[in-house]
Short mmCIF file of C-alpha atoms in Angstrom, two decimals:
data_model
loop_
_atom_site.label_atom_id
_atom_site.label_comp_id
_atom_site.label_asym_id
_atom_site.label_seq_id
_atom_site.Cartn_x
_atom_site.Cartn_y
_atom_site.Cartn_z
CA MET H 69 2.11 -22.62 -4.55
CA PRO H 70 5.49 -20.87 -4.21
CA SER H 71 7.69 -21.40 -1.18
CA LEU H 72 7.42 -18.38 1.12
CA ASP H 73 10.11 -19.61 3.50
CA PRO H 74 12.85 -17.32 2.10
CA PHE H 75 10.68 -14.27 2.81
CA PHE H 76 9.26 -15.20 6.22
CA ARG H 77 11.77 -17.55 7.86
CA GLU H 78 13.76 -15.00 9.87
CA TRP H 79 10.62 -13.11 10.86
CA ALA H 80 8.91 -16.33 11.99
CA ASP H 81 11.99 -17.39 13.98
CA ARG H 82 12.49 -14.02 15.68
CA THR H 83 12.79 -14.02 19.45
CA LEU H 84 11.05 -11.81 21.99
CA GLY H 85 12.39 -8.29 21.72
CA GLN H 86 14.33 -8.93 18.51
CA GLU H 87 13.98 -6.16 15.93
CA ARG H 88 14.32 -5.96 12.17
CA SER H 89 17.84 -5.24 11.00
CA LEU H 90 18.40 -2.59 8.37
CA ASP H 91 22.12 -3.30 8.64
CA ARG H 92 21.48 -6.87 7.58
CA ALA H 93 19.20 -5.69 4.77
CA ALA H 94 21.91 -3.29 3.58
CA ALA H 95 24.42 -6.15 3.58
CA LEU H 96 22.01 -8.23 1.50
CA LEU H 97 21.64 -5.41 -1.03
CA ARG H 98 25.44 -5.22 -1.30
CA ALA H 99 25.78 -8.98 -1.66
CA LEU H 100 23.30 -8.93 -4.54
CA GLY H 101 25.01 -5.99 -6.21
CA LEU H 102 21.87 -3.86 -5.91
CA CYS H 103 23.63 -0.87 -4.41
CA THR H 104 25.43 -0.15 -7.68
CA GLU H 105 23.40 -2.05 -10.28
CA ARG H 106 19.79 -1.07 -9.90
CA VAL H 107 17.19 0.69 -11.99
CA PRO H 108 15.88 4.17 -11.06
CA VAL H 109 13.44 4.02 -8.14
CA LEU H 110 10.29 5.96 -7.31
CA GLY H 111 9.50 5.43 -3.63
CA VAL H 112 6.12 5.99 -1.97
CA VAL H 113 5.64 6.85 1.71
CA GLY H 114 2.78 8.28 3.76
CA SER H 115 0.13 7.33 6.30
CA LYS H 116 -2.55 6.11 3.90
CA GLY H 117 -3.04 5.61 0.17
CA LYS H 118 0.48 4.41 -0.58
CA GLY H 119 -0.70 1.43 -2.63
CA SER H 120 -2.99 3.56 -4.79
CA THR H 121 -0.25 6.15 -5.31
CA ALA H 122 2.29 3.51 -6.27
CA THR H 123 -0.13 1.79 -8.65
CA VAL H 124 -1.08 5.00 -10.45
CA ALA H 125 2.61 6.01 -10.66
CA ALA H 126 3.48 2.66 -12.24
CA ALA H 127 0.55 2.94 -14.65
CA THR H 128 1.69 6.43 -15.67
CA LEU H 129 5.22 5.22 -16.32
CA SER H 130 3.84 2.33 -18.37
CA ALA H 131 1.76 4.78 -20.38
CA ALA H 132 5.01 6.62 -21.16
CA GLY H 133 6.40 3.40 -22.64
CA LEU H 134 8.61 2.29 -19.74
CA ARG H 135 8.81 -1.27 -18.46
CA THR H 136 7.99 -1.03 -14.79
CA VAL H 137 8.30 -3.24 -11.72
CA LEU H 138 5.89 -2.41 -8.90
CA VAL H 139 6.28 -3.59 -5.29
CA THR H 140 3.35 -3.06 -2.93
CA GLY H 141 2.09 -4.59 0.26
CA PRO H 142 0.34 -6.23 1.86
CA SER H 143 -1.02 -8.64 -0.72
CA PHE H 144 -4.66 -9.58 -1.15
CA ARG H 145 -4.97 -13.15 -2.43
CA SER H 146 -1.38 -14.21 -3.11
CA TYR H 147 2.12 -13.12 -2.17
CA ARG H 148 2.87 -13.06 -5.90
CA GLU H 149 0.99 -9.76 -5.89
CA ARG H 150 3.79 -8.13 -3.93
CA VAL H 151 5.90 -7.97 -7.12
CA ARG H 152 4.31 -6.99 -10.44
CA VAL H 153 5.66 -6.36 -13.93
CA ASP H 154 3.75 -3.74 -15.90
CA GLY H 155 0.85 -4.03 -13.48
CA THR H 156 0.55 -7.84 -13.45
CA SER H 157 1.63 -10.20 -10.66
CA ILE H 158 4.63 -12.42 -11.24
CA GLY H 159 4.07 -16.18 -11.34
CA ASP H 160 4.70 -18.82 -8.68
CA PHE H 161 7.84 -20.03 -10.45
CA GLU H 162 9.19 -16.48 -10.65
CA LEU H 163 8.58 -15.88 -6.94
CA ASP H 164 10.29 -19.19 -6.11
CA ALA H 165 13.31 -18.20 -8.23
CA LEU H 166 13.57 -14.83 -6.50
CA GLY H 167 13.32 -16.48 -3.10
CA ALA H 168 16.12 -18.89 -4.01
CA LYS H 169 18.37 -15.97 -4.98
CA LEU H 170 17.63 -14.27 -1.69
CA ASP H 171 18.39 -17.45 0.25
CA ALA H 172 21.69 -17.98 -1.54
CA ALA H 173 22.80 -14.43 -0.80
CA LYS H 174 21.61 -14.55 2.83
CA ALA H 175 23.64 -17.71 3.45
CA ALA H 176 26.86 -15.75 2.98
CA LEU H 177 25.88 -12.95 5.37
CA PRO H 178 27.09 -12.77 8.96
CA ARG H 179 24.22 -12.91 11.41
CA ASP H 180 23.55 -9.97 13.70
CA THR H 181 21.02 -9.48 16.46
CA GLY H 182 18.17 -8.53 14.11
CA TYR H 183 16.07 -10.27 11.48
CA LEU H 184 15.23 -9.55 7.85
CA ALA H 185 11.65 -8.32 7.57
CA PRO H 186 9.34 -9.87 4.94
CA SER H 187 8.38 -6.45 3.54
CA GLY H 188 12.04 -5.59 2.99
CA LEU H 189 12.74 -8.92 1.33
CA PHE H 190 9.86 -8.43 -1.12
CA LEU H 191 11.24 -4.97 -1.88
CA ILE H 192 14.67 -6.46 -2.61
CA ALA H 193 13.02 -9.18 -4.70
CA GLY H 194 11.38 -6.47 -6.77
CA LEU H 195 14.75 -4.85 -7.43
CA LEU H 196 16.14 -8.25 -8.44
CA LYS H 197 13.24 -8.81 -10.82
CA ALA H 198 13.73 -5.38 -12.36
CA ARG H 199 17.37 -6.08 -13.05
CA GLN H 200 16.59 -9.55 -14.35
CA ILE H 201 14.10 -8.35 -16.98
CA GLY H 202 15.85 -5.09 -17.85
CA ALA H 203 13.08 -2.91 -16.47
CA ASP H 204 13.34 0.85 -16.89
CA VAL H 205 12.12 1.83 -13.43
CA CYS H 206 10.92 0.44 -10.09
CA VAL H 207 8.04 1.81 -8.03
CA LEU H 208 8.45 0.73 -4.41
CA GLU H 209 5.91 1.20 -1.64
CA ALA H 210 7.39 1.59 1.84
CA GLY H 211 5.98 -0.24 4.82
CA MET H 212 4.71 1.84 7.72
CA GLY H 213 8.01 3.68 8.21
CA GLY H 214 10.41 5.88 6.32
CA HIS H 215 13.85 6.17 7.87
CA ARG H 216 13.31 2.78 9.52
CA ASP H 217 12.17 1.17 6.29
CA GLU H 218 14.31 -0.75 3.79
CA LEU H 219 13.28 1.76 1.14
CA ARG H 220 15.60 4.27 2.79
CA LEU H 221 18.57 2.01 1.99
CA VAL H 222 17.68 2.20 -1.70
CA GLU H 223 17.70 6.03 -1.74
CA PRO H 224 14.90 6.49 -4.31
CA GLU H 225 15.45 9.12 -6.97
CA VAL H 226 11.89 10.38 -6.50
CA VAL H 227 9.84 10.20 -3.30
CA ALA H 228 6.04 10.54 -3.38
CA LEU H 229 4.78 11.66 0.03
CA GLY H 230 1.12 11.05 0.79
CA GLU H 231 -0.86 12.75 3.51
CA ILE H 232 0.60 12.23 6.97
CA PHE H 233 -1.71 11.85 9.96
CA ALA H 234 -1.88 10.00 13.27
CA GLU H 235 -1.69 6.46 11.84
CA HIS H 236 0.88 4.42 13.82
CA LEU H 237 0.99 7.03 16.56
CA GLY H 238 3.13 5.65 19.38
CA VAL H 239 4.93 3.34 16.96
CA LEU H 240 6.63 5.76 14.57
CA GLY H 241 6.47 8.70 16.97
CA ASP H 242 4.54 10.35 19.77
CA SER H 243 3.05 13.07 17.56
CA VAL H 244 2.05 13.63 13.94
CA ALA H 245 5.13 15.87 13.62
CA ASP H 246 7.32 12.96 14.77
CA ILE H 247 5.72 10.71 12.18
CA ALA H 248 6.37 13.31 9.46
CA TRP H 249 10.01 13.52 10.51
CA GLU H 250 10.29 9.73 10.25
CA LYS H 251 8.60 9.53 6.85
CA VAL H 252 10.59 12.28 5.14
CA ARG H 253 13.90 10.76 6.20
CA VAL H 254 13.45 8.04 3.60
CA VAL H 255 15.24 10.58 1.36
CA GLY H 256 18.89 9.81 0.59
CA GLU H 257 21.83 11.13 -1.41
CA ARG H 258 20.42 9.81 -4.69
CA THR H 259 17.04 11.47 -4.13
CA ARG H 260 16.44 14.37 -6.47
CA ALA H 261 12.78 15.17 -5.87
CA LEU H 262 10.10 14.87 -3.19
CA ILE H 263 6.53 15.31 -4.43
CA SER H 264 3.97 15.81 -1.68
CA LEU H 265 0.25 16.17 -1.27
CA PRO H 266 -0.76 19.23 0.77
CA GLN H 267 -0.12 18.57 4.45
CA SER H 268 -1.73 19.88 7.62
CA PRO H 269 -0.37 23.05 9.27
CA GLU H 270 1.25 20.81 11.88
CA VAL H 271 3.00 18.63 9.30
CA SER H 272 3.89 20.99 6.46
CA PRO H 273 6.75 22.89 8.19
CA VAL H 274 8.18 19.62 9.51
CA VAL H 275 8.32 18.21 5.98
CA ALA H 276 10.12 21.29 4.64
CA ARG H 277 12.52 21.53 7.58
CA THR H 278 13.38 17.82 7.59
CA LEU H 279 13.98 17.76 3.85
CA THR H 280 16.32 20.75 4.19
CA GLU H 281 18.22 19.03 6.99
CA VAL H 282 18.53 15.69 5.20
CA THR H 283 19.60 17.14 1.84
CA GLY H 284 21.70 20.05 3.09
CA GLY H 285 19.27 22.49 1.53
CA ARG H 286 19.55 21.16 -2.03
CA MET H 287 15.88 20.17 -2.22
CA ARG H 288 12.51 21.62 -1.35
CA PRO H 289 9.22 19.72 -1.45
CA ARG H 290 7.11 20.12 -4.57
CA ILE H 291 3.44 20.28 -3.58
CA VAL H 292 0.75 18.92 -5.89
CA ASP H 293 -2.77 19.99 -4.91
CA PRO H 294 -5.61 17.80 -6.28
CA ASP H 295 -7.96 20.80 -6.06
CA THR H 296 -5.91 22.94 -8.44
CA PRO H 297 -7.78 23.38 -11.74
CA GLY H 298 -6.22 21.43 -14.59
CA VAL H 299 -4.04 19.20 -12.44
CA GLU H 300 -3.55 15.72 -13.88
CA PRO H 301 -5.20 13.31 -14.16
CA PRO H 302 -8.69 14.57 -15.01
CA THR H 303 -11.34 13.89 -12.40
CA ASP H 304 -12.92 11.05 -14.37
CA LEU H 305 -9.60 9.16 -14.42
CA ARG H 306 -8.88 9.48 -10.72
CA PRO H 307 -9.62 6.58 -8.36
CA PRO H 308 -12.87 6.97 -6.40
CA GLY H 309 -13.21 8.47 -2.93
CA LEU H 310 -10.18 9.36 -0.86
CA SER H 311 -7.90 7.56 -3.34
CA ALA H 312 -8.47 10.38 -5.84
CA ALA H 313 -5.69 12.40 -4.21
CA SER H 314 -3.39 9.39 -4.42
CA GLY H 315 -4.05 9.27 -8.15
CA VAL H 316 -2.95 12.89 -8.53
CA LEU H 317 0.18 12.26 -6.46
CA GLY H 318 1.03 9.13 -8.47
CA VAL H 319 0.83 10.93 -11.82
CA ALA H 320 2.84 13.90 -10.53
CA ALA H 321 5.61 11.72 -9.07
CA ALA H 322 5.83 9.59 -12.21
CA THR H 323 5.95 12.70 -14.41
CA ARG H 324 8.82 14.05 -12.31
CA MET H 325 10.63 10.74 -12.69
CA LEU H 326 10.25 10.99 -16.46
CA GLU H 327 11.73 14.50 -16.34
CA LEU H 328 14.74 13.23 -14.41
CA LEU H 329 15.20 10.49 -17.00
CA ASP H 330 15.08 13.14 -19.78
CA LEU H 331 11.91 11.59 -21.14
CA PRO H 332 8.69 13.32 -22.21
CA PRO H 333 5.51 12.91 -20.16
CA ALA H 334 3.10 10.14 -21.02
CA PRO H 335 1.03 11.15 -24.07
CA ALA H 336 -2.43 12.21 -22.94
CA HIS H 337 -4.26 9.60 -25.02
CA ARG H 338 -2.08 6.76 -23.74
CA LEU H 339 -2.33 7.95 -20.14
CA ARG H 340 -6.11 8.08 -20.46
CA ARG H 341 -6.22 4.58 -21.93
CA VAL H 342 -4.02 2.99 -19.25
CA LEU H 343 -5.62 4.80 -16.30
CA GLY H 344 -8.98 3.78 -17.69
CA THR H 345 -8.06 0.16 -16.98
CA LEU H 346 -7.12 0.70 -13.32
CA ASN H 347 -8.20 -2.03 -10.92
CA LEU H 348 -7.62 -1.08 -7.28
CA PRO H 349 -8.81 -3.98 -5.11
CA ALA H 350 -10.36 -2.97 -1.80
CA ARG H 351 -10.28 0.72 -2.69
CA LEU H 352 -14.02 1.19 -3.15
CA SER H 353 -14.01 -1.81 -5.48
CA GLU H 354 -17.38 -3.42 -6.23
CA HIS H 355 -17.77 -7.17 -6.70
CA PRO H 356 -20.53 -9.74 -7.25
CA VAL H 357 -20.90 -12.54 -4.74
CA PRO H 358 -20.03 -15.97 -6.18
CA GLY H 359 -23.21 -17.97 -6.70
CA ASP H 360 -25.51 -14.96 -6.52
CA PRO H 361 -24.93 -12.35 -9.26
CA THR H 362 -27.64 -10.10 -7.82
CA ALA H 363 -25.69 -9.58 -4.57
CA ARG H 364 -22.99 -6.89 -4.63
CA VAL H 365 -20.25 -6.02 -2.17
CA LEU H 366 -18.39 -2.72 -2.05
CA VAL H 367 -15.01 -3.26 -0.36
CA ASP H 368 -12.86 -0.47 1.03
CA SER H 369 -9.85 -0.35 3.35
CA ALA H 370 -11.31 2.49 5.42
CA ILE H 371 -9.81 2.70 8.91
CA ASP H 372 -11.16 5.94 10.37
CA ARG H 373 -14.22 8.17 10.59
CA VAL H 374 -13.46 10.03 7.36
CA GLY H 375 -12.81 6.85 5.37
CA VAL H 376 -15.93 5.11 6.66
CA ARG H 377 -18.09 8.16 5.93
CA THR H 378 -16.66 8.43 2.41
CA ALA H 379 -17.21 4.73 1.69
CA LEU H 380 -20.80 4.89 2.99
CA SER H 381 -21.48 7.92 0.81
CA GLN H 382 -20.06 6.13 -2.23
CA ALA H 383 -22.21 3.05 -1.55
CA ARG H 384 -25.36 5.14 -1.23
CA ALA H 385 -24.51 7.04 -4.41
CA ARG H 386 -24.21 3.74 -6.30
CA TRP H 387 -27.02 1.75 -4.72
CA GLY H 388 -29.33 4.20 -3.01
CA ASP H 389 -28.97 2.41 0.33
CA VAL H 390 -26.96 -0.28 2.13
CA ASP H 391 -28.44 -3.52 3.44
CA HIS H 392 -25.59 -4.42 5.79
CA VAL H 393 -22.08 -3.39 6.81
CA LEU H 394 -19.21 -5.74 7.58
CA LEU H 395 -16.67 -3.86 9.72
CA CYS H 396 -13.25 -5.09 10.81
CA LEU H 397 -11.27 -2.57 12.83
CA PRO H 398 -8.74 -3.60 15.48
CA ASP H 399 -8.62 -1.47 18.61
CA HIS H 400 -5.77 0.74 17.36
CA LYS H 401 -7.92 2.00 14.48
CA ASP H 402 -10.69 4.60 14.79
CA VAL H 403 -13.39 2.27 16.08
CA SER H 404 -15.30 5.06 17.84
CA GLY H 405 -15.41 7.13 14.66
CA ALA H 406 -16.77 4.19 12.68
CA ILE H 407 -19.46 3.55 15.29
CA ASP H 408 -20.62 7.17 15.06
CA VAL H 409 -20.81 7.11 11.25
CA LEU H 410 -22.62 3.75 11.06
CA GLN H 411 -25.40 4.59 13.52
CA GLY H 412 -28.77 3.26 12.38
CA LEU H 413 -27.28 0.65 10.04
CA PRO H 414 -27.16 -3.13 10.56
CA VAL H 415 -23.52 -3.97 11.24
CA THR H 416 -21.56 -7.17 11.77
CA ALA H 417 -18.19 -6.75 13.45
CA VAL H 418 -15.50 -9.09 12.08
CA ARG H 419 -12.62 -10.38 14.19
CA LEU H 420 -9.32 -11.45 12.60
CA PRO H 421 -7.25 -14.35 13.97
CA GLU H 422 -3.90 -12.53 13.95
CA ALA H 423 -2.57 -12.66 17.52
CA HIS H 424 -1.08 -9.15 17.45
CA LEU H 425 -4.45 -7.53 16.72
CA ARG H 426 -6.79 -6.72 19.61
CA PHE H 427 -10.59 -6.55 19.27
CA GLU H 428 -11.72 -5.46 22.73
CA HIS H 429 -13.27 -2.06 22.00
CA ASP H 430 -16.85 -1.68 23.26
CA LEU H 431 -19.30 -2.08 20.38
CA PRO H 432 -23.05 -1.35 20.18
CA PRO H 433 -24.94 -4.26 21.76
CA HIS H 434 -27.16 -4.78 18.72
CA TRP H 435 -24.21 -5.40 16.38
CA ASN H 436 -23.62 -8.96 15.24
CA HIS H 437 -20.20 -10.63 15.44
CA VAL H 438 -18.35 -13.12 13.25
CA ASP H 439 -14.83 -14.50 12.95
CA ALA H 440 -13.16 -13.82 9.62
CA GLU H 441 -12.74 -17.55 8.99
CA GLY H 442 -16.51 -17.88 9.10
CA LEU H 443 -17.10 -15.56 6.15
CA THR H 444 -18.27 -17.41 3.04
CA PRO H 445 -20.19 -16.32 -0.07
CA GLU H 446 -23.32 -17.82 1.50
CA VAL H 447 -22.85 -15.84 4.73
CA VAL H 448 -22.32 -12.61 2.78
CA THR H 449 -25.34 -13.24 0.55
CA ALA H 450 -27.54 -13.75 3.61
CA LEU H 451 -26.74 -10.18 4.69
CA GLY H 452 -28.50 -8.68 1.67
CA ASN H 453 -27.90 -7.63 -1.91
CA ARG H 454 -25.97 -4.46 -1.02
CA VAL H 455 -23.18 -5.11 1.47
CA LEU H 456 -20.47 -2.63 2.43
CA ALA H 457 -17.25 -4.31 3.71
CA LEU H 458 -14.84 -1.98 5.51
CA GLY H 459 -11.67 -2.36 7.53
CA THR H 460 -8.00 -3.12 7.74
CA VAL H 461 -6.24 -4.45 4.66
CA TYR H 462 -5.84 -7.85 6.31
CA PHE H 463 -9.63 -8.08 6.32
CA THR H 464 -10.24 -6.62 2.87
CA GLY H 465 -7.70 -9.06 1.47
CA ARG H 466 -9.75 -11.88 2.94
CA MET H 467 -12.85 -10.39 1.37
CA MET H 468 -11.14 -10.50 -2.02
CA GLU H 469 -10.67 -14.22 -1.49
CA VAL H 470 -14.26 -14.79 -0.34
CA LEU H 471 -15.55 -12.92 -3.40
CA ASP H 472 -13.07 -14.57 -5.77
CA ALA H 473 -12.18 -11.06 -6.95
CA PRO H 474 -9.55 -10.50 -9.64
CA THR H 475 -6.39 -9.09 -8.05
CA ASP H 476 -3.55 -10.19 -10.34
CA ARG H 477 -3.78 -7.29 -12.80
CA LEU H 478 -3.91 -3.68 -11.59
CA PHE H 479 -3.80 -2.05 -15.01
CA GLU H 480 -3.24 -2.92 -18.64
CA SER H 481 0.10 -1.63 -19.84
CA ASP H 482 0.35 0.16 -23.15
#
């Protein structure tokens, strides 16, 4: 197992009230020479679907013949998954080597009142890996923020903006408009394009206005609508469910990056081949249960009414019906919406051990309850042959481990 101390030490040692330090992260980027010597970057922000967008963007760039480093988060079964080369996780030794480089550079930095966040350190590690292997481009997924995320320090050449809604309300802002303002301000001086999915009437003018303010009017958002006839990729190559829009955004952002690099778009036959190999864990991914090949689990990181309804519809379309639902939603997610959608189904509510997550929302009295640590293949099998597992990515990552699901390779590069 690799040492994770370089990535988590400062976060683990943080004191009450201490915040992440973008100033310290910027100093680390300078110390590593990544402000001047870095590959072109495609950054992904939004409220949901960032991982799918980033993965499809990286796959599209690979289909065009580019060597690509992809940084996403959180991981599912291993922190090696946070940094991938051409769709495949780096190895333990590689992650250790990147951590050692980070530690050596951090040792020379003056301390300030903030800490270096793990997500930012994995992002910087991805840039280091890209430089080390001579990659052509990096695809970097932001954390929950935009302006307050380390991605903003990198100033990505292309920004892919997913749908913005009330996720992290009260954390990133007091309204959806505030959240949009925060997300769009990931744009910097190097940014030359912002590709966006269609936004709500509340968000759309904020995106346009903020982009004008940040860039001095030199850029306007380019909207890609998944419902437009002929938009790439074809329907059969898009991820299932709500991730389909993320697939369209990923291809559009990658194609714009290729334009900026004076390169042609990915040939249609190569794009079809690479996208045909997509593996998106916990995005409506179906898996057998170890020890019982007749039992199947459909796993999805649905966190609200719409996501739960979509996942349930997908399960019924595949199986005809669902025997049981495992649901793990902390109180700050749309628990009430999930309860409404799942009426009449047998449900077991799952509680995670993370101290910062609260599970105190009133649940139907007939629902069962289980701690995440108690989930085993035998427990899942006992629920039936058709189990739908839904919830936060912390939970779906645990389900990947329980099911021994393959998570190291997201696509096969050309």
